[in-house]
XYZ file of C-alpha atoms in Angstrom:
713
model
C 469.975 160.028 256.693
C 469.249 163.625 257.529
C 468.396 165.901 254.237
C 468.683 169.407 254.235
C 465.646 171.786 254.064
C 463.797 171.558 250.789
C 460.585 172.818 251.633
C 458.726 172.451 248.094
C 460.480 169.236 247.468
C 459.633 167.969 250.906
C 456.088 168.876 250.630
C 455.486 167.354 247.086
C 457.683 164.225 248.235
C 455.557 163.481 251.524
C 452.401 164.324 249.837
C 452.764 161.690 247.269
C 454.475 159.266 249.638
C 451.692 159.445 252.326
C 449.230 158.856 249.534
C 450.569 155.904 247.588
C 453.589 154.939 249.452
C 453.590 151.391 251.924
C 454.992 153.272 254.836
C 451.658 154.501 255.956
C 448.778 152.327 254.828
C 446.362 153.494 257.426
C 446.644 157.225 255.911
C 446.883 156.063 252.387
C 443.118 155.175 251.686
C 441.938 155.706 248.051
C 439.086 157.989 249.040
C 440.059 159.270 252.512
C 443.993 160.005 251.775
C 446.170 161.742 254.128
C 448.677 164.361 253.641
C 451.564 165.410 255.468
C 453.808 168.321 254.891
C 457.019 169.715 256.495
C 460.055 171.841 256.074
C 462.224 168.989 256.860
C 462.355 165.196 256.508
C 464.195 162.199 258.167
C 463.843 158.829 257.222
C 465.060 156.482 259.625
C 465.484 152.817 258.829
C 462.328 151.292 257.235
C 459.871 151.986 260.056
C 460.362 155.271 261.087
C 459.626 158.773 259.375
C 460.608 162.017 261.380
C 459.233 165.433 259.822
C 460.034 168.643 261.506
C 459.691 172.486 260.988
C 456.177 173.864 260.248
C 454.781 170.103 260.260
C 451.411 169.864 259.130
C 449.239 166.849 258.866
C 445.525 166.866 257.342
C 443.142 164.006 257.544
C 439.232 163.962 256.748
C 438.819 167.563 257.512
C 441.126 167.495 260.778
C 444.156 169.587 260.798
C 447.271 168.761 262.981
C 450.401 171.048 263.493
C 453.499 170.579 265.347
C 457.124 171.473 265.411
C 457.942 167.611 265.119
C 456.138 164.607 263.928
C 457.609 161.113 264.325
C 455.628 158.286 262.744
C 456.271 154.686 263.470
C 455.138 152.047 260.803
C 454.826 149.175 263.330
C 452.656 150.891 265.966
C 450.928 153.221 263.613
C 451.536 156.006 265.921
C 452.674 159.605 265.674
C 454.880 161.125 268.390
C 454.371 165.016 268.614
C 456.236 167.597 270.015
C 454.725 170.762 270.588
C 453.445 173.327 270.546
C 450.720 171.043 269.187
C 447.392 172.435 267.673
C 444.569 170.101 266.503
C 441.403 171.558 264.827
C 438.575 168.951 264.002
C 435.908 169.668 261.331
C 433.484 171.544 263.767
C 436.123 174.005 264.625
C 437.059 172.996 268.083
C 440.618 173.454 268.633
C 442.764 171.010 271.033
C 446.282 172.715 272.231
C 449.251 170.497 273.965
C 452.915 170.548 274.898
C 453.574 167.120 273.693
C 451.597 163.747 273.019
C 450.969 160.572 271.155
C 447.987 159.920 268.748
C 447.494 157.412 265.931
C 447.419 157.753 262.203
C 443.952 158.997 262.016
C 443.897 161.442 265.082
C 441.348 159.392 266.737
C 442.859 158.007 269.639
C 446.040 159.113 271.816
C 447.191 160.821 274.940
C 448.097 164.825 274.924
C 449.898 166.134 278.096
C 449.711 169.815 279.086
C 446.294 170.277 276.792
C 444.057 173.035 276.677
C 440.824 172.865 274.333
C 438.957 175.509 272.922
C 435.329 175.171 271.888
C 433.797 177.419 269.261
C 436.296 179.887 269.814
C 435.188 180.875 273.339
C 435.026 178.047 276.023
C 438.384 177.076 277.106
C 439.179 173.806 278.887
C 442.632 173.749 280.683
C 443.897 170.427 281.906
C 447.056 168.257 282.705
C 446.451 165.437 279.945
C 443.651 164.966 277.281
C 442.979 161.670 275.881
C 441.316 161.074 272.434
C 439.092 157.981 272.404
C 437.492 156.857 269.024
C 437.660 160.385 267.423
C 434.589 161.089 269.498
C 435.340 161.634 272.949
C 438.136 163.828 274.471
C 438.553 163.167 278.288
C 440.470 165.750 280.410
C 441.925 165.269 283.500
C 442.229 168.066 286.330
C 440.389 170.459 284.470
C 439.696 174.220 284.688
C 436.913 175.621 282.406
C 436.126 178.945 281.813
C 435.093 181.536 279.094
C 436.560 184.656 280.902
C 439.740 186.139 279.218
C 442.281 186.092 281.789
C 445.610 188.401 281.417
C 448.620 187.896 283.512
C 450.156 184.668 285.186
C 448.683 185.486 288.818
C 445.166 186.612 287.669
C 442.229 184.349 288.252
C 438.966 184.335 285.841
C 435.829 185.755 287.025
C 434.076 182.225 287.030
C 435.326 178.943 286.607
C 434.344 175.180 286.952
C 437.151 172.949 288.240
C 436.642 169.275 287.841
C 438.645 166.084 288.438
C 437.568 165.067 284.522
C 435.594 166.140 281.890
C 434.690 164.276 278.823
C 433.685 166.058 275.964
C 431.302 164.103 273.349
C 431.744 165.645 270.064
C 428.775 163.858 268.698
C 426.135 164.653 271.046
C 427.920 167.951 272.032
C 428.065 167.564 275.595
C 430.316 168.303 278.466
C 430.350 165.719 281.322
C 431.762 166.728 284.630
C 433.168 164.675 287.709
C 433.513 166.412 291.124
C 432.580 169.729 289.464
C 433.286 172.653 291.759
C 431.761 176.281 290.576
C 434.443 179.168 291.786
C 433.513 182.693 291.529
C 437.140 184.795 291.890
C 438.541 181.358 292.703
C 436.337 181.094 295.728
C 434.317 177.815 295.683
C 430.329 178.415 295.700
C 428.880 175.089 294.421
C 429.669 171.456 294.362
C 428.163 168.985 292.130
C 429.457 165.387 291.921
C 428.071 164.761 288.558
C 427.071 167.528 286.011
C 426.352 167.937 282.295
C 426.467 171.092 280.347
C 425.929 171.541 276.485
C 428.916 172.899 274.668
C 428.687 176.081 272.575
C 427.911 174.573 269.298
C 424.937 172.754 270.571
C 421.533 174.642 269.743
C 418.952 172.065 271.000
C 419.279 169.698 273.931
C 417.505 168.967 277.152
C 418.807 170.832 279.998
C 418.319 173.662 282.441
C 418.040 176.924 281.020
C 419.140 180.366 282.375
C 417.682 180.650 286.201
C 416.072 183.776 287.366
C 415.362 185.179 290.730
C 412.441 187.529 291.397
C 411.455 189.227 294.918
C 408.115 190.785 295.091
C 405.990 192.226 297.606
C 403.274 190.470 296.553
C 404.658 187.043 295.936
C 407.880 186.964 298.127
C 411.423 185.841 297.070
C 411.077 183.171 294.637
C 413.265 181.612 291.902
C 412.403 180.143 288.514
C 414.424 177.503 286.686
C 413.629 176.622 283.283
C 413.893 173.275 281.888
C 414.240 172.680 277.987
C 413.029 169.564 276.413
C 413.302 169.241 272.698
C 410.949 166.759 270.589
C 412.699 166.109 267.592
C 413.785 169.100 265.553
C 410.754 170.697 264.701
C 408.911 171.153 268.596
C 410.058 171.514 272.037
C 408.814 172.082 275.808
C 410.076 174.234 278.670
C 408.749 173.865 281.832
C 409.461 176.507 284.579
C 408.843 175.747 288.251
C 408.373 179.052 290.176
C 408.691 178.904 294.061
C 408.338 181.311 296.578
C 406.602 181.526 300.259
C 403.622 182.409 298.546
C 403.223 180.437 295.390
C 403.927 177.146 293.707
C 403.794 177.753 290.037
C 404.602 175.616 286.931
C 404.832 177.558 283.724
C 404.988 175.894 280.454
C 405.638 176.881 276.783
C 405.337 174.483 273.904
C 406.377 175.319 270.564
C 405.995 173.350 266.743
C 407.050 174.433 263.546
C 404.817 172.522 260.782
C 405.704 172.780 257.076
C 402.862 175.204 256.466
C 403.078 177.064 259.856
C 403.733 177.287 263.607
C 402.195 177.041 266.952
C 403.317 178.608 270.164
C 401.284 177.846 273.375
C 402.258 179.412 277.204
C 400.424 178.775 280.113
C 400.893 178.354 283.916
C 399.119 176.469 286.674
C 399.513 178.116 290.514
C 398.668 177.341 294.036
C 399.102 180.265 296.267
C 397.791 181.816 299.158
C 396.473 185.450 297.341
C 393.268 183.684 295.867
C 390.923 181.411 297.925
C 390.434 179.085 294.878
C 392.366 176.166 294.609
C 394.119 176.622 291.308
C 394.791 179.554 289.368
C 396.422 180.062 285.549
C 396.189 181.252 282.291
C 396.641 179.871 278.653
C 397.665 181.615 275.661
C 398.128 179.997 272.177
C 398.916 181.450 268.958
C 399.441 180.216 265.326
C 399.372 180.972 261.665
C 399.390 178.557 259.080
C 399.160 178.905 255.092
C 396.060 176.993 253.533
C 397.262 177.010 250.170
C 395.871 179.126 247.126
C 396.955 182.536 249.163
C 394.284 181.612 252.097
C 396.034 182.434 255.732
C 394.548 180.947 258.651
C 395.729 182.502 261.976
C 394.215 182.329 265.592
C 395.232 182.967 269.122
C 393.435 181.813 272.548
C 393.625 183.608 275.417
C 392.014 182.587 279.043
C 392.568 183.069 282.503
C 391.334 181.967 285.811
C 390.580 185.254 287.414
C 391.071 189.134 286.587
C 394.318 189.594 288.923
C 396.070 186.756 287.662
C 398.070 188.044 284.758
C 398.797 191.082 286.790
C 400.016 189.173 289.917
C 402.261 187.180 287.931
C 403.591 189.729 285.312
C 402.439 187.429 282.636
C 400.777 190.315 280.700
C 399.316 194.054 280.894
C 396.180 193.434 279.209
C 392.651 194.506 280.676
C 390.664 192.531 277.816
C 391.436 189.298 276.494
C 390.736 188.308 273.039
C 390.518 185.081 271.525
C 390.426 184.843 267.710
C 390.114 182.767 264.517
C 390.634 184.436 261.121
C 391.019 183.194 257.563
C 392.159 185.884 254.967
C 393.037 185.996 251.260
C 394.853 188.827 249.991
C 395.348 189.282 246.215
C 396.423 192.608 244.291
C 392.709 193.489 243.791
C 390.830 191.584 246.153
C 390.448 190.714 249.684
C 388.486 188.429 251.718
C 388.247 187.906 255.693
C 386.395 185.535 257.730
C 386.799 185.538 261.415
C 385.080 185.191 265.006
C 386.466 186.504 268.425
C 385.716 186.199 272.017
C 386.413 188.817 274.447
C 387.043 188.596 278.216
C 386.926 192.027 280.167
C 389.309 191.857 283.200
C 388.484 195.523 284.156
C 386.965 195.898 287.496
C 383.256 196.788 287.411
C 382.783 195.306 283.965
C 380.182 192.513 283.501
C 381.337 190.172 280.893
C 377.437 188.995 280.628
C 376.814 192.651 279.470
C 379.520 193.214 277.089
C 379.586 192.215 273.492
C 381.731 188.827 273.977
C 381.447 186.833 270.870
C 381.780 188.903 267.603
C 381.963 187.436 264.108
C 382.713 188.972 260.723
C 383.072 188.421 257.150
C 384.735 190.983 254.498
C 385.033 190.797 250.931
C 386.480 194.002 248.985
C 387.521 194.441 245.360
C 388.881 196.918 243.236
C 388.087 197.349 239.391
C 389.595 199.637 236.944
C 387.006 199.954 233.986
C 388.332 201.507 230.860
C 384.922 202.900 229.776
C 384.563 204.595 233.044
C 388.072 205.390 233.878
C 389.204 205.841 237.529
C 388.730 203.153 240.047
C 385.590 201.103 241.095
C 385.255 199.652 244.520
C 382.813 197.075 245.761
C 382.740 195.779 249.340
C 380.419 193.441 251.408
C 380.709 192.971 255.085
C 378.613 190.590 257.357
C 378.997 191.497 261.052
C 377.191 189.896 264.504
C 377.825 190.214 268.126
C 376.306 188.559 271.152
C 376.013 189.300 274.677
C 375.378 186.660 277.307
C 372.756 188.471 279.040
C 369.171 188.132 278.287
C 368.066 191.640 279.897
C 366.700 194.320 277.783
C 368.806 197.004 276.210
C 372.019 196.042 278.004
C 371.850 192.679 276.715
C 371.023 193.526 273.202
C 372.366 191.461 270.297
C 372.985 192.897 266.545
C 373.703 191.646 263.340
C 374.119 193.561 260.137
C 374.995 193.245 256.554
C 376.581 195.958 254.589
C 377.285 196.683 250.940
C 379.699 199.591 249.685
C 379.720 200.564 246.061
C 382.090 203.634 245.344
C 383.749 205.259 242.117
C 386.626 207.608 242.229
C 388.825 209.609 239.469
C 391.201 212.353 239.660
C 392.281 214.871 236.834
C 395.265 217.491 236.471
C 393.638 220.746 235.594
C 395.560 223.934 234.292
C 397.780 225.769 236.868
C 398.550 222.552 238.441
C 395.335 221.998 240.235
C 394.346 218.244 241.063
C 390.663 217.560 241.069
C 388.950 214.392 242.110
C 385.295 213.272 242.080
C 383.728 210.375 244.517
C 380.493 209.043 244.281
C 379.238 206.471 246.970
C 376.319 204.088 247.576
C 375.899 202.282 250.972
C 373.383 199.531 251.494
C 372.561 198.586 255.208
C 370.429 196.010 256.738
C 370.192 195.523 260.592
C 368.703 192.784 262.618
C 368.116 194.051 266.449
C 366.983 191.721 269.291
C 366.324 192.387 273.337
C 366.278 196.272 272.670
C 362.960 197.864 273.270
C 364.086 201.315 272.452
C 364.875 200.417 268.757
C 363.404 198.803 265.529
C 364.103 195.182 265.223
C 364.800 195.067 261.571
C 366.157 198.189 259.489
C 367.183 198.379 255.977
C 368.316 201.580 253.845
C 370.232 202.930 250.825
C 372.571 205.589 251.556
C 374.060 207.709 248.311
C 377.021 210.045 248.950
C 379.286 212.396 246.648
C 382.146 214.321 247.147
C 384.298 216.732 245.023
C 388.009 217.370 245.971
C 390.539 220.072 244.978
C 394.265 220.069 245.870
C 397.088 222.633 244.475
C 400.298 221.097 245.468
C 403.067 223.733 245.184
C 406.992 222.849 245.222
C 409.880 225.126 246.291
C 413.394 224.034 245.840
C 416.056 226.054 247.917
C 419.744 226.391 247.247
C 420.835 223.585 249.238
C 418.377 221.222 247.303
C 415.895 221.174 250.222
C 412.633 220.930 249.028
C 409.453 222.200 250.078
C 405.838 221.061 249.220
C 402.652 223.118 250.141
C 399.368 221.525 249.525
C 396.172 223.597 250.251
C 393.079 220.949 250.191
C 389.278 221.463 249.960
C 386.574 218.905 249.672
C 382.742 219.202 249.446
C 380.813 216.115 250.334
C 377.175 215.179 250.578
C 375.511 212.206 252.265
C 371.713 211.482 252.055
C 369.180 209.823 253.736
C 368.111 209.814 257.452
C 369.542 207.697 260.298
C 367.562 204.825 261.205
C 366.393 203.902 264.606
C 369.017 201.929 265.743
C 371.602 202.017 268.644
C 374.935 203.107 268.593
C 376.610 200.073 269.594
C 380.032 199.905 267.854
C 380.734 203.471 267.000
C 380.906 205.084 270.581
C 384.942 205.864 270.152
C 385.512 208.071 266.963
C 389.140 209.229 266.374
C 389.665 212.066 263.884
C 393.130 211.934 262.321
C 394.959 212.594 258.816
C 393.562 208.877 257.831
C 389.752 210.204 257.880
C 390.334 213.590 257.364
C 388.725 213.467 253.783
C 386.366 210.859 254.491
C 382.562 210.811 253.877
C 381.845 209.445 257.150
C 384.406 209.195 260.154
C 382.682 206.877 262.319
C 384.599 203.387 262.596
C 381.543 201.232 262.005
C 378.441 200.819 259.727
C 375.843 201.599 262.495
C 376.598 205.189 262.309
C 377.321 207.202 259.188
C 377.238 211.063 258.734
C 374.553 213.063 257.124
C 373.887 216.167 255.103
C 376.672 218.518 253.693
C 380.111 219.121 254.718
C 383.015 220.853 253.849
C 386.659 219.956 254.590
C 389.653 222.443 254.374
C 392.933 221.785 255.044
C 396.990 222.372 254.584
C 399.587 220.055 254.146
C 403.412 221.051 254.491
C 406.385 218.530 253.782
C 410.181 219.343 253.784
C 412.982 217.076 253.035
C 416.396 218.553 253.658
C 419.469 216.808 252.168
C 421.460 217.557 255.147
C 419.549 214.680 257.119
C 416.201 215.876 258.400
C 412.480 215.813 257.191
C 409.491 217.513 258.517
C 405.641 217.601 257.629
C 402.418 219.604 259.181
C 399.009 218.860 258.458
C 396.287 221.107 259.346
C 392.610 220.438 258.740
C 388.735 221.136 259.691
C 385.433 219.991 258.850
C 382.287 222.171 258.743
C 378.841 220.848 258.324
C 375.155 222.038 257.903
C 373.914 220.383 260.960
C 375.442 219.296 263.863
C 375.528 215.338 264.617
C 375.081 214.471 268.274
C 376.399 211.048 267.749
C 379.788 212.624 268.094
C 381.109 212.334 271.578
C 382.850 215.658 273.141
C 386.543 214.214 272.728
C 385.867 213.292 269.282
C 386.398 216.955 268.121
C 383.756 216.402 265.539
C 380.831 217.912 267.662
C 378.935 220.831 266.224
C 379.034 222.327 262.962
C 382.420 223.188 262.987
C 384.793 220.471 264.020
C 387.989 221.113 266.114
C 391.236 221.996 264.296
C 392.879 218.921 263.425
C 396.920 219.445 263.910
C 399.349 216.712 262.904
C 402.914 216.643 262.474
C 406.484 214.717 262.380
C 410.060 215.335 262.659
C 412.934 213.096 261.615
C 416.614 213.240 261.692
C 419.414 211.192 260.239
C 420.977 210.985 263.704
C 418.015 208.969 264.618
C 415.337 211.354 266.418
C 411.725 210.874 265.157
C 408.908 212.750 266.727
C 405.269 212.401 265.704
C 402.538 214.273 267.516
C 398.807 214.681 266.842
C 396.112 216.952 268.573
C 392.526 218.432 268.049
C 392.471 221.954 268.922
C 389.228 223.471 269.827
C 387.647 227.035 269.376
C 389.228 228.204 272.809
C 392.808 227.281 271.427
C 392.789 224.150 274.003
C 393.248 220.686 272.939
C 390.556 218.151 273.664
C 392.750 215.304 272.560
C 396.325 215.069 272.014
C 398.877 212.024 271.450
C 402.916 212.522 270.990
C 405.698 210.077 270.556
C 409.380 210.925 270.531
C 411.998 208.047 269.875
C 415.802 208.549 269.543
C 417.955 205.611 268.633
C 421.500 205.538 267.696
C 424.514 202.985 268.449
C 424.140 203.759 272.541
C 421.003 205.046 272.805
C 417.421 203.868 272.662
C 414.728 205.939 273.911
C 411.232 206.297 273.588
C 408.558 208.870 275.366
C 405.002 209.310 274.850
C 402.261 211.712 275.830
C 398.495 211.157 275.733
C 395.998 213.650 276.906
C 391.917 212.932 276.915
C 389.191 215.158 278.362
C 386.375 213.883 280.325
C 383.722 212.472 278.393
C 380.572 210.708 279.579
C 379.675 209.045 275.961
C 383.100 207.186 276.221
C 382.955 206.191 280.072
C 385.565 208.545 280.995
C 384.541 210.643 284.176
C 387.913 211.891 284.880
C 390.451 213.446 282.440
C 393.523 211.652 281.538
C 396.868 213.184 280.616
C 399.734 210.760 280.956
C 403.506 210.619 280.363
C 405.283 207.432 279.635
C 408.879 206.736 278.910
C 411.221 203.876 278.321
C 414.654 203.593 277.280
C 418.161 202.205 277.509
C 421.758 203.636 277.666
C 424.785 201.718 276.627
C 427.646 203.428 279.062
C 430.548 201.390 277.532
C 430.927 197.823 275.801
C 429.769 196.076 279.126
C 427.129 198.296 281.079
C 423.601 199.128 279.781
C 421.171 201.129 281.859
C 417.475 200.745 281.493
C 414.448 202.859 282.741
C 410.706 202.998 282.178
C 407.807 204.646 283.946
C 404.225 206.003 283.284
C 403.070 209.032 285.377
C 399.591 210.052 285.525
C 399.452 214.176 285.435
C 395.649 214.532 286.236
C 396.065 212.845 289.432
C 399.653 213.428 290.119
C 400.408 209.693 290.546
C 403.074 207.194 289.049
C 401.197 204.253 287.577
C 404.387 202.162 286.823
C 408.315 202.907 287.482
C 411.259 200.417 286.795
C 414.854 200.478 286.319
C 417.281 198.008 285.599
C 420.841 197.379 284.825
C 422.693 194.776 282.518
C 426.454 193.822 282.686
C 427.768 191.658 279.892
C 431.303 190.481 278.965
C 432.808 187.779 277.224
C 432.069 185.398 280.282
C 428.991 186.687 282.206
C 425.752 188.453 281.319
C 423.989 189.832 284.676
C 420.818 191.404 284.873
C 419.265 193.399 287.529
C 415.679 195.047 287.798
C 413.192 196.951 290.280
C 409.857 197.922 289.206
C 406.773 199.041 291.297
C 403.149 198.806 289.884
C 400.625 201.184 291.365
C 396.839 200.275 291.925
C 394.340 201.165 288.993
C 391.004 200.001 288.133
C 392.575 196.722 286.270
C 395.346 196.233 288.890
C 393.650 195.685 291.956
C 397.048 195.092 294.103
C 400.139 197.462 294.013
C 403.647 195.540 293.983
C 407.269 195.995 293.901
C 409.382 193.492 291.908
C 413.032 192.732 291.890
C 414.877 190.516 289.491
C 417.988 188.960 289.007
C 419.365 186.707 286.170
C 422.941 185.398 285.900
C 423.951 183.688 282.713
C 427.574 181.879 282.194
C 428.447 182.481 278.544
C 430.506 179.787 276.605
C 427.677 177.304 276.971
C 424.608 177.029 274.473
C 422.223 177.904 277.091
C 424.125 181.180 278.146
C 424.537 182.845 274.828
C 427.697 183.578 272.853
C 430.838 185.007 274.281
C 432.508 185.913 270.627
C 430.788 189.610 270.469
C 432.435 190.517 273.938
C 435.971 189.096 273.438
C 438.408 191.294 275.093
C 442.012 191.644 274.252
C 444.645 192.110 277.239
C 446.076 194.900 275.582
C 443.040 196.852 275.814
């Protein structure tokens, strides 16, 4: 009996009939009811139901559509006429021309099948068999994530196999007689192969291999293997083989309830070093101890000075292993830590360098109503140790420093801002293994300052605003410098942050003394059209010169160099910052600049550093260096990369590199070449070539969704 098309009536009738009727008992569960809707219904006798025209069946999150479905009650099967579209609860899609399924969609055979996993990986087969709702077996299969336009075109890559089994629960693809092809040319064969499907996030298996060719290490290959250990930790082992080296790299990661831990290490046997084994270990972690206490640590170790550079694991010339506990509150700060240093610089002896450092810091701010303003208190304990027992070069120092300061500001008539600062330092030193200094020293150092600012604001017709602020400060610090060595304040930076400080030395073993005057000017402009700029000028004068300031500090003599600092930024992504010290001959004794430009296609960064010769800072030659790094996206698929570091003083390149990346919906290819030149911390120059190829569509190769093309574009 054939009934005329009654879309609404047919849907209502079939929904009720399939849920409560006796024709489909397997689909008519109390809690897992199935639903079948169609435009047209035909009931043939008592055993068959035929639905056609926009037929749709829903069961436990799975959705099945077809042009015609015939249900046979005796066999409890569905005969399907295509095009057939079956979507499971995970979003995987199975297409077919025709087939047979049971009433729960868990078992059956589909002909002319094509499977799409996570909207990216396509598996085309002659037939697909569903087993227990978990496995899909495909025969004579072609697999790719590449977009293919036209009947006669072939994908960039594909894997052909006699059979593939997709395990929906384990999210794995198992291949029989797999043949990897590039542009339909066979290049690799494997009788058995297992790959993760694109929805799998963590599973044991091979990650993206990379090829590296180096003049130092020769031609080699890295093949990382990922091993998950539960859902909170994992290990990645990477063998690296070349004619010169046999290296095993390892990375361990673990997430705890209150922190995380990461360990990177490698062990090597190569022909570059006479020792039997080389290697390194870097570990870092951070943990929440409760009550706002944070613990952080990092461990850095290497077998020899050149290992990290030879294998390009790090560009450091000093390793620091550190353990720190901190607590930060609104008005208080606490820190305690210990650090171990290891120098990798050629010619430096670790025995005569400060190797072990310990620090404890406490700071607190108060706002007393009786005094007004802000009261700050600080206490610091510090010690550093050298392994050497030699006089002077093996000295060890311990110090305890207390700091008490009060500051307050007022607004005077005419908009002038006035501020006062009173400060008292208490310092105690214990020095050993230095015959040129006192062994135990203690002193109190009072200091005070008065500051005046006059901010002037002008608003232009286009709502652009300029702020000009002249600044002057008169300061004084009493006492005389004790007979102690300058062991920590050997590198002084004069910048905007300490322009108005009463002492610009970075540590408490040196403090500025006597009278000083600071004068300067600040200018800022904010333009609504999309750019802003700022400029700071400043200079320090004092009644007596301080010989503890080095030549390049800019603070030597009774008049310092001019501090010049500025910045410029635009809405288009251009950002420039610069800082320099201009001496009396209008020459820069120290300068640094950084420029960056970032937009949807461009990411560029360039920096410049200038340092004059300075014997006090162990710099017999001037340093003048340009560095550049950047990338440019030519189109959706191609990206170029470049970086270099050039020493203007010696007219030599320190490092140069070029690279290109190609990415589309099915592959990501990266090629790079870099050249490192000899320096004090890089004993052997080398040229490296790198190549990585990742097949997209599998979880190890990255997502293919972001680069999906259309055949019309």
